[in-house]
CSV table of N, CA and C in Angstrom, one decimal:
chain,number,residue,atom,x,y,z
A,1,MET,N,43.5,127.6,221.4
A,1,MET,CA,43.5,127.8,220.0
A,1,MET,C,42.1,127.7,219.4
A,2,LEU,N,41.3,126.8,220.0
A,2,LEU,CA,39.9,126.7,219.5
A,2,LEU,C,39.1,128.0,219.7
A,3,ARG,N,39.4,128.6,220.8
A,3,ARG,CA,38.7,129.9,221.1
A,3,ARG,C,39.0,130.9,220.0
A,4,LEU,N,40.2,131.0,219.6
A,4,LEU,CA,40.6,132.0,218.6
A,4,LEU,C,40.0,131.6,217.2
A,5,LEU,N,40.1,130.3,216.9
A,5,LEU,CA,39.6,129.8,215.6
A,5,LEU,C,38.1,129.9,215.5
A,6,THR,N,37.3,129.8,216.6
A,6,THR,CA,35.9,129.9,216.5
A,6,THR,C,35.5,131.4,216.3
A,7,ALA,N,36.4,132.3,216.6
A,7,ALA,CA,36.1,133.7,216.4
A,7,ALA,C,36.4,134.2,215.0
A,8,THR,N,37.0,133.4,214.2
A,8,THR,CA,37.3,133.8,212.8
A,8,THR,C,36.7,132.8,211.8
A,9,HIS,N,36.3,133.2,210.7
A,9,HIS,CA,35.7,132.3,209.7
A,9,HIS,C,36.7,131.9,208.7
A,10,ASP,N,37.7,132.7,208.5
A,10,ASP,CA,38.7,132.3,207.4
A,10,ASP,C,39.8,131.5,207.9
A,11,GLY,N,40.0,131.3,209.1
A,11,GLY,CA,41.1,130.6,209.7
A,11,GLY,C,42.2,131.6,209.9
A,12,LEU,N,43.3,131.1,210.5
A,12,LEU,CA,44.5,131.9,210.8
A,12,LEU,C,45.7,131.2,210.3
A,13,SER,N,46.7,131.9,209.9
A,13,SER,CA,48.0,131.2,209.6
A,13,SER,C,48.5,130.6,210.9
A,14,LEU,N,49.2,129.5,210.8
A,14,LEU,CA,49.7,128.8,212.0
A,14,LEU,C,50.5,129.8,212.9
A,15,GLU,N,51.4,130.5,212.2
A,15,GLU,CA,52.3,131.5,212.9
A,15,GLU,C,51.5,132.5,213.7
A,16,ARG,N,50.5,133.1,213.1
A,16,ARG,CA,49.6,134.1,213.7
A,16,ARG,C,48.8,133.5,214.9
A,17,LEU,N,48.3,132.3,214.6
A,17,LEU,CA,47.5,131.6,215.6
A,17,LEU,C,48.4,131.3,216.9
A,18,ARG,N,49.6,130.9,216.7
A,18,ARG,CA,50.5,130.6,217.8
A,18,ARG,C,50.8,131.9,218.6
A,19,ILE,N,51.0,133.0,218.0
A,19,ILE,CA,51.3,134.3,218.6
A,19,ILE,C,50.0,134.7,219.4
A,20,LEU,N,48.9,134.7,218.7
A,20,LEU,CA,47.6,135.1,219.4
A,20,LEU,C,47.3,134.2,220.6
A,21,ASP,N,47.6,132.9,220.4
A,21,ASP,CA,47.3,132.0,221.5
A,21,ASP,C,48.2,132.3,222.7
A,22,MET,N,49.4,132.7,222.5
A,22,MET,CA,50.3,133.1,223.6
A,22,MET,C,49.7,134.3,224.3
A,23,TYR,N,49.1,135.3,223.6
A,23,TYR,CA,48.5,136.5,224.2
A,23,TYR,C,47.2,136.1,224.9
A,24,LEU,N,46.5,135.1,224.4
A,24,LEU,CA,45.3,134.7,225.0
A,24,LEU,C,45.6,134.0,226.4
A,25,LEU,N,46.6,133.2,226.4
A,25,LEU,CA,47.0,132.6,227.6
A,25,LEU,C,47.7,133.5,228.6
A,26,TYR,N,48.4,134.5,228.1
A,26,TYR,CA,49.1,135.4,229.0
A,26,TYR,C,48.8,136.9,228.6
A,27,PRO,N,47.6,137.4,228.8
A,27,PRO,CA,47.3,138.7,228.4
A,27,PRO,C,48.2,139.8,228.9
A,28,PRO,N,48.8,139.7,230.1
A,28,PRO,CA,49.7,140.8,230.5
A,28,PRO,C,50.9,141.0,229.6
A,29,LEU,N,51.2,140.0,228.8
A,29,LEU,CA,52.3,140.1,227.8
A,29,LEU,C,52.0,141.2,226.8
A,30,LEU,N,50.8,141.5,226.6
A,30,LEU,CA,50.4,142.5,225.6
A,30,LEU,C,50.9,143.9,226.0
A,31,HIS,N,51.2,144.1,227.3
A,31,HIS,CA,51.8,145.4,227.7
A,31,HIS,C,53.2,145.6,227.1
A,32,ARG,N,53.8,144.5,226.7
A,32,ARG,CA,55.2,144.7,226.1
A,32,ARG,C,55.2,145.0,224.6
A,33,LEU,N,54.0,145.0,224.0
A,33,LEU,CA,53.9,145.2,222.6
A,33,LEU,C,53.8,146.7,222.2
A,34,SER,N,54.4,147.0,221.1
A,34,SER,CA,54.3,148.3,220.6
A,34,SER,C,53.2,148.2,219.5
A,35,LEU,N,52.0,148.8,219.9
A,35,LEU,CA,50.9,148.7,219.0
A,35,LEU,C,50.5,150.0,218.4
A,36,PRO,N,49.9,150.0,217.2
A,36,PRO,CA,49.3,151.2,216.6
A,36,PRO,C,48.3,151.8,217.6
A,37,THR,N,48.1,153.1,217.5
A,37,THR,CA,47.2,153.8,218.4
A,37,THR,C,45.8,153.3,218.6
A,38,ALA,N,45.2,152.9,217.5
A,38,ALA,CA,43.8,152.4,217.5
A,38,ALA,C,43.7,151.1,218.3
A,39,ILE,N,44.7,150.2,218.1
A,39,ILE,CA,44.7,148.9,218.8
A,39,ILE,C,45.1,149.2,220.2
A,40,LYS,N,46.0,150.1,220.5
A,40,LYS,CA,46.4,150.4,221.9
A,40,LYS,C,45.3,150.9,222.7
A,41,GLU,N,44.4,151.7,222.1
A,41,GLU,CA,43.2,152.2,222.8
A,41,GLU,C,42.3,151.1,223.2
A,42,LYS,N,42.1,150.1,222.3
A,42,LYS,CA,41.2,149.0,222.6
A,42,LYS,C,41.8,148.1,223.7
A,43,PHE,N,43.2,148.0,223.6
A,43,PHE,CA,43.9,147.2,224.7
A,43,PHE,C,43.7,147.9,226.0
A,44,ARG,N,43.8,149.2,226.1
A,44,ARG,CA,43.6,149.9,227.4
A,44,ARG,C,42.2,149.7,228.0
A,45,GLU,N,41.2,149.6,227.1
A,45,GLU,CA,39.9,149.4,227.6
A,45,GLU,C,39.7,148.0,228.3
A,46,LEU,N,40.6,147.1,228.0
A,46,LEU,CA,40.6,145.8,228.7
A,46,LEU,C,41.0,145.9,230.2
A,47,LYS,N,41.8,146.9,230.5
A,47,LYS,CA,42.3,147.1,231.9
A,47,LYS,C,43.0,145.8,232.4
A,48,ILE,N,43.9,145.3,231.6
A,48,ILE,CA,44.7,144.2,232.0
A,48,ILE,C,45.8,144.7,232.8
A,49,GLU,N,46.0,144.1,234.0
A,49,GLU,CA,47.0,144.6,234.9
A,49,GLU,C,48.4,144.4,234.3
A,50,ASN,N,49.2,145.5,234.5
A,50,ASN,CA,50.6,145.4,234.0
A,50,ASN,C,51.4,144.5,234.9
A,51,PRO,N,52.1,143.6,234.4
A,51,PRO,CA,52.9,142.7,235.2
A,51,PRO,C,53.9,143.4,236.1
A,52,LYS,N,54.3,144.6,235.7
A,52,LYS,CA,55.3,145.4,236.6
A,52,LYS,C,54.6,145.8,237.9
A,53,THR,N,53.3,145.9,237.9
A,53,THR,CA,52.6,146.4,239.1
A,53,THR,C,52.1,145.3,240.0
A,54,THR,N,52.3,144.0,239.6
A,54,THR,CA,51.9,142.9,240.4
A,54,THR,C,53.0,142.2,241.0
A,55,PHE,N,52.7,141.2,241.8
A,55,PHE,CA,53.8,140.4,242.4
A,55,PHE,C,54.4,139.4,241.5
A,56,MET,N,53.8,139.1,240.4
A,56,MET,CA,54.3,138.1,239.5
A,56,MET,C,55.3,138.7,238.5
A,57,LYS,N,56.3,137.9,238.2
A,57,LYS,CA,57.3,138.3,237.2
A,57,LYS,C,57.1,137.3,236.0
A,58,LEU,N,56.7,137.8,234.9
A,58,LEU,CA,56.6,137.0,233.7
A,58,LEU,C,57.9,136.9,233.0
A,59,PRO,N,58.2,135.7,232.4
A,59,PRO,CA,59.4,135.6,231.6
A,59,PRO,C,59.3,136.5,230.3
A,60,SER,N,60.3,136.6,229.6
A,60,SER,CA,60.3,137.4,228.3
A,60,SER,C,59.3,136.7,227.4
A,61,ASN,N,58.8,137.5,226.4
A,61,ASN,CA,57.9,137.0,225.4
A,61,ASN,C,58.6,135.8,224.6
A,62,ALA,N,59.9,136.0,224.3
A,62,ALA,CA,60.6,134.9,223.6
A,62,ALA,C,60.6,133.6,224.4
A,63,SER,N,60.8,133.7,225.7
A,63,SER,CA,60.8,132.5,226.6
A,63,SER,C,59.4,131.8,226.6
A,64,VAL,N,58.4,132.6,226.8
A,64,VAL,CA,57.1,132.1,226.8
A,64,VAL,C,56.8,131.4,225.4
A,65,TRP,N,57.1,132.1,224.3
A,65,TRP,CA,56.9,131.6,223.0
A,65,TRP,C,57.6,130.2,222.8
A,66,GLN,N,58.9,130.2,223.3
A,66,GLN,CA,59.6,128.9,223.2
A,66,GLN,C,59.0,127.8,224.0
A,67,ASP,N,58.6,128.1,225.2
A,67,ASP,CA,58.0,127.1,226.1
A,67,ASP,C,56.7,126.6,225.5
A,68,LEU,N,55.9,127.4,224.9
A,68,LEU,CA,54.6,127.0,224.3
A,68,LEU,C,54.7,126.2,223.1
A,69,GLN,N,55.8,126.2,222.4
A,69,GLN,CA,55.9,125.6,221.1
A,69,GLN,C,55.6,124.1,221.1
A,70,VAL,N,56.1,123.4,222.1
A,70,VAL,CA,55.8,121.9,222.2
A,70,VAL,C,54.3,121.7,222.4
A,71,TYR,N,53.7,122.4,223.3
A,71,TYR,CA,52.3,122.2,223.5
A,71,TYR,C,51.4,122.6,222.3
A,72,GLN,N,51.8,123.7,221.7
A,72,GLN,CA,51.0,124.2,220.5
A,72,GLN,C,51.1,123.2,219.4
A,73,SER,N,52.3,122.7,219.1
A,73,SER,CA,52.5,121.7,218.1
A,73,SER,C,51.7,120.4,218.3
A,74,ALA,N,51.8,120.0,219.5
A,74,ALA,CA,51.0,118.7,219.9
A,74,ALA,C,49.5,119.0,219.8
A,75,SER,N,49.1,120.2,220.2
A,75,SER,CA,47.6,120.5,220.2
A,75,SER,C,47.2,120.6,218.7
A,76,LEU,N,47.9,121.2,217.9
A,76,LEU,CA,47.5,121.4,216.5
A,76,LEU,C,47.5,120.0,215.8
A,77,LYS,N,48.4,119.2,216.1
A,77,LYS,CA,48.4,117.8,215.5
A,77,LYS,C,47.2,117.0,215.9
A,78,GLN,N,46.9,117.2,217.2
A,78,GLN,CA,45.7,116.5,217.7
A,78,GLN,C,44.4,117.0,217.1
A,79,LEU,N,44.3,118.3,216.9
A,79,LEU,CA,43.1,118.9,216.3
A,79,LEU,C,43.0,118.4,214.8
A,80,VAL,N,44.1,118.3,214.1
A,80,VAL,CA,44.0,117.8,212.8
A,80,VAL,C,43.6,116.3,212.8
A,81,GLY,N,44.3,115.6,213.7
A,81,GLY,CA,44.0,114.1,213.8
A,81,GLY,C,42.6,113.8,214.1
A,82,ARG,N,42.0,114.6,214.9
A,82,ARG,CA,40.6,114.4,215.3
A,82,ARG,C,39.6,115.0,214.4
A,83,GLY,N,40.1,115.6,213.3
A,83,GLY,CA,39.2,116.1,212.3
A,83,GLY,C,38.6,117.4,212.6
A,84,LEU,N,39.2,118.2,213.5
A,84,LEU,CA,38.7,119.5,213.9
A,84,LEU,C,39.3,120.6,213.1
A,85,LEU,N,40.4,120.4,212.5
A,85,LEU,CA,41.0,121.3,211.6
A,85,LEU,C,41.1,120.7,210.2
A,86,ASP,N,40.9,121.6,209.2
A,86,ASP,CA,41.0,121.2,207.8
A,86,ASP,C,42.5,120.8,207.5
A,87,GLN,N,42.6,119.5,207.1
A,87,GLN,CA,43.9,119.0,206.9
A,87,GLN,C,44.7,119.6,205.7
A,88,LEU,N,44.0,119.9,204.6
A,88,LEU,CA,44.6,120.5,203.5
A,88,LEU,C,45.1,121.9,203.8
A,89,ALA,N,44.3,122.7,204.5
A,89,ALA,CA,44.6,124.0,204.9
A,89,ALA,C,45.8,123.9,205.9
A,90,PHE,N,45.8,123.0,206.8
A,90,PHE,CA,46.9,122.8,207.7
A,90,PHE,C,48.2,122.5,207.0
A,91,GLN,N,48.2,121.7,205.9
A,91,GLN,CA,49.4,121.5,205.1
A,91,GLN,C,49.9,122.8,204.5
A,92,ASN,N,49.0,123.7,204.3
A,92,ASN,CA,49.4,125.0,203.7
A,92,ASN,C,49.6,126.0,204.8
A,93,LYS,N,49.9,125.5,206.0
A,93,LYS,CA,50.2,126.4,207.2
A,93,LYS,C,49.1,127.3,207.6
A,94,VAL,N,47.8,126.9,207.4
A,94,VAL,CA,46.7,127.6,207.9
A,94,VAL,C,45.8,126.8,208.8
A,95,ALA,N,45.4,127.3,209.9
A,95,ALA,CA,44.5,126.6,210.8
A,95,ALA,C,43.1,127.0,210.5
A,96,ARG,N,42.2,126.1,210.0
A,96,ARG,CA,40.8,126.4,209.6
A,96,ARG,C,40.0,125.4,210.4
A,97,LEU,N,39.2,125.9,211.3
A,97,LEU,CA,38.3,125.0,212.1
A,97,LEU,C,37.2,124.4,211.3
A,98,LEU,N,37.0,123.1,211.5
A,98,LEU,CA,35.8,122.5,210.9
A,98,LEU,C,34.7,122.4,212.0
A,99,GLY,N,34.0,123.5,212.1
A,99,GLY,CA,33.1,123.7,213.2
A,99,GLY,C,32.0,122.6,213.4
A,100,ASP,N,31.6,122.0,212.2
A,100,ASP,CA,30.6,120.9,212.3
A,100,ASP,C,31.2,119.7,213.1
A,101,ASN,N,32.5,119.5,213.1
A,101,ASN,CA,33.1,118.4,213.8
A,101,ASN,C,33.3,118.6,215.3
A,102,LEU,N,33.2,119.9,215.7
A,102,LEU,CA,33.4,120.2,217.1
A,102,LEU,C,32.3,119.7,218.0
A,103,PRO,N,32.7,118.9,219.0
A,103,PRO,CA,31.6,118.3,219.9
A,103,PRO,C,30.8,119.4,220.5
A,104,THR,N,29.5,119.2,220.7
A,104,THR,CA,28.6,120.2,221.2
A,104,THR,C,29.0,120.8,222.5
A,105,GLU,N,29.4,119.9,223.4
A,105,GLU,CA,29.8,120.3,224.8
A,105,GLU,C,31.0,121.3,224.7
A,106,LEU,N,32.0,120.9,223.9
A,106,LEU,CA,33.2,121.7,223.7
A,106,LEU,C,32.9,123.1,223.1
A,107,ALA,N,32.0,123.0,222.0
A,107,ALA,CA,31.6,124.3,221.4
A,107,ALA,C,30.9,125.2,222.4
A,108,GLU,N,30.1,124.6,223.2
A,108,GLU,CA,29.4,125.5,224.2
A,108,GLU,C,30.3,126.1,225.2
A,109,ARG,N,31.3,125.3,225.6
A,109,ARG,CA,32.3,125.8,226.6
A,109,ARG,C,33.1,126.9,226.0
A,110,VAL,N,33.5,126.7,224.7
A,110,VAL,CA,34.3,127.7,224.0
A,110,VAL,C,33.5,129.0,223.8
A,111,GLY,N,32.2,128.8,223.5
A,111,GLY,CA,31.3,130.0,223.4
A,111,GLY,C,31.2,130.8,224.7
A,112,VAL,N,31.0,130.1,225.8
A,112,VAL,CA,30.9,130.8,227.1
A,112,VAL,C,32.2,131.5,227.4
A,113,GLU,N,33.3,130.9,227.3
A,113,GLU,CA,34.6,131.5,227.6
A,113,GLU,C,34.9,132.7,226.6
A,114,ASN,N,34.5,132.5,225.4
A,114,ASN,CA,34.7,133.7,224.4
A,114,ASN,C,33.8,134.8,224.8
A,115,ALA,N,32.6,134.5,225.2
A,115,ALA,CA,31.7,135.6,225.6
A,115,ALA,C,32.2,136.3,226.8
A,116,GLU,N,32.8,135.6,227.8
A,116,GLU,CA,33.4,136.2,229.0
A,116,GLU,C,34.6,137.1,228.6
A,117,ASP,N,35.4,136.7,227.6
A,117,ASP,CA,36.5,137.5,227.2
A,117,ASP,C,36.3,138.1,225.9
A,118,SER,N,35.1,138.5,225.5
A,118,SER,CA,34.8,139.0,224.2
A,118,SER,C,35.7,140.1,223.7
A,119,LYS,N,36.0,141.1,224.6
A,119,LYS,CA,36.9,142.2,224.2
A,119,LYS,C,38.3,141.8,223.9
A,120,LEU,N,38.8,140.8,224.7
A,120,LEU,CA,40.2,140.3,224.4
A,120,LEU,C,40.2,139.5,223.1
A,121,ILE,N,39.2,138.7,222.9
A,121,ILE,CA,39.1,137.9,221.7
A,121,ILE,C,39.0,138.8,220.5
A,122,SER,N,38.2,139.8,220.6
A,122,SER,CA,38.1,140.8,219.5
A,122,SER,C,39.4,141.5,219.2
A,123,LEU,N,40.1,141.9,220.3
A,123,LEU,CA,41.3,142.6,220.1
A,123,LEU,C,42.3,141.7,219.4
A,124,LEU,N,42.4,140.4,219.8
A,124,LEU,CA,43.4,139.5,219.2
A,124,LEU,C,43.0,139.1,217.8
A,125,VAL,N,41.8,138.7,217.5
A,125,VAL,CA,41.4,138.2,216.2
A,125,VAL,C,41.2,139.3,215.2
A,126,GLU,N,40.5,140.4,215.6
A,126,GLU,CA,40.1,141.5,214.7
A,126,GLU,C,41.2,142.6,214.7
A,127,GLY,N,41.5,143.1,215.9
A,127,GLY,CA,42.4,144.2,216.0
A,127,GLY,C,43.8,143.9,215.5
A,128,MET,N,44.3,142.7,215.9
A,128,MET,CA,45.7,142.4,215.6
A,128,MET,C,45.8,141.7,214.2
A,129,SER,N,44.7,141.5,213.6
A,129,SER,CA,44.8,140.8,212.3
A,129,SER,C,45.2,141.8,211.2
A,130,VAL,N,45.2,143.1,211.5
A,130,VAL,CA,45.6,144.1,210.5
A,130,VAL,C,47.1,144.3,210.5
A,131,LEU,N,47.8,143.7,211.5
A,131,LEU,CA,49.3,143.8,211.5
A,131,LEU,C,49.9,142.7,210.6
A,132,SER,N,50.8,143.1,209.8
A,132,SER,CA,51.5,142.1,209.0
A,132,SER,C,52.3,141.2,210.0
A,133,MET,N,52.7,140.1,209.5
A,133,MET,CA,53.5,139.2,210.3
A,133,MET,C,55.0,139.5,210.3
A,134,SER,N,55.5,140.0,209.2
A,134,SER,CA,56.9,140.2,209.1
A,134,SER,C,57.2,141.7,208.9
A,135,GLY,N,58.5,142.0,208.8
A,135,GLY,CA,58.9,143.4,208.6
A,135,GLY,C,59.1,144.1,209.9
A,136,PRO,N,59.6,145.3,209.9
A,136,PRO,CA,59.9,146.1,211.1
A,136,PRO,C,58.7,146.4,211.9
A,137,ALA,N,57.5,146.5,211.3
A,137,ALA,CA,56.3,146.8,212.1
A,137,ALA,C,55.4,145.6,212.2
A,138,GLY,N,56.0,144.4,211.9
A,138,GLY,CA,55.2,143.1,211.9
A,138,GLY,C,55.0,142.6,213.3
A,139,LEU,N,54.0,141.7,213.4
A,139,LEU,CA,53.7,141.1,214.7
A,139,LEU,C,54.8,140.3,215.3
A,140,ILE,N,55.6,139.7,214.5
A,140,ILE,CA,56.7,138.9,215.0
A,140,ILE,C,57.7,139.9,215.7
A,141,ARG,N,58.1,140.9,215.0
A,141,ARG,CA,59.1,141.9,215.6
A,141,ARG,C,58.5,142.6,216.8
A,142,ARG,N,57.2,143.0,216.7
A,142,ARG,CA,56.5,143.7,217.8
A,142,ARG,C,56.5,142.8,219.1
A,143,SER,N,56.3,141.5,218.8
A,143,SER,CA,56.2,140.6,219.9
A,143,SER,C,57.5,140.2,220.6
A,144,GLY,N,58.6,140.5,219.9
A,144,GLY,CA,59.9,140.1,220.5
A,144,GLY,C,60.2,138.6,220.5
A,145,ILE,N,59.7,138.0,219.5
A,145,ILE,CA,59.9,136.5,219.4
A,145,ILE,C,60.8,136.2,218.2
A,146,PRO,N,61.5,135.1,218.2
A,146,PRO,CA,62.4,134.8,217.1
A,146,PRO,C,61.6,134.7,215.8
A,147,ALA,N,62.2,135.2,214.8
A,147,ALA,CA,61.6,135.3,213.4
A,147,ALA,C,61.4,133.9,212.8
A,148,ARG,N,62.2,133.0,213.2
A,148,ARG,CA,62.0,131.7,212.7
A,148,ARG,C,61.2,130.8,213.7
A,149,GLY,N,60.0,130.4,213.3
A,149,GLY,CA,59.1,129.7,214.2
A,149,GLY,C,59.4,128.3,214.2
A,150,PRO,N,58.6,127.5,214.9
A,150,PRO,CA,58.8,126.1,215.1
A,150,PRO,C,58.5,125.3,213.8
A,151,VAL,N,59.0,124.2,213.6
A,151,VAL,CA,58.7,123.3,212.5
A,151,VAL,C,57.7,122.3,213.0
A,152,LEU,N,56.7,122.0,212.3
A,152,LEU,CA,55.7,121.1,212.7
A,152,LEU,C,56.1,119.7,212.4
């Protein structure tokens, strides 16, 4: 989640952050999304192998989403508790990184990993930010996850 938050200056809604985090952890799940043409072209440039052509079988997006909830909730609470996320924004269901509080070593590691995956980070943070969260063409529906998210 820190990787995604360092790539945006305005912060992300908790719901969007959780979804994007799922795709950062499991990029092959992006093959299951119905994306607008411009975003789909950027995704194809990443050349992420389709899980159908590999030996691994990934669970459904909804299953992965459900499994990640516990870890994401705990992580978010730790980030707030350690002063890395703005507490007031968090109460308003927005994750906003307090970059000055990020330890130097961690910031460097995040920077290196984001540089290695710069196209994926860009697709997630910039490309998918144009998608609304709800509605028939929203990110929740496109992702195939339950409309009602976890309670923090």
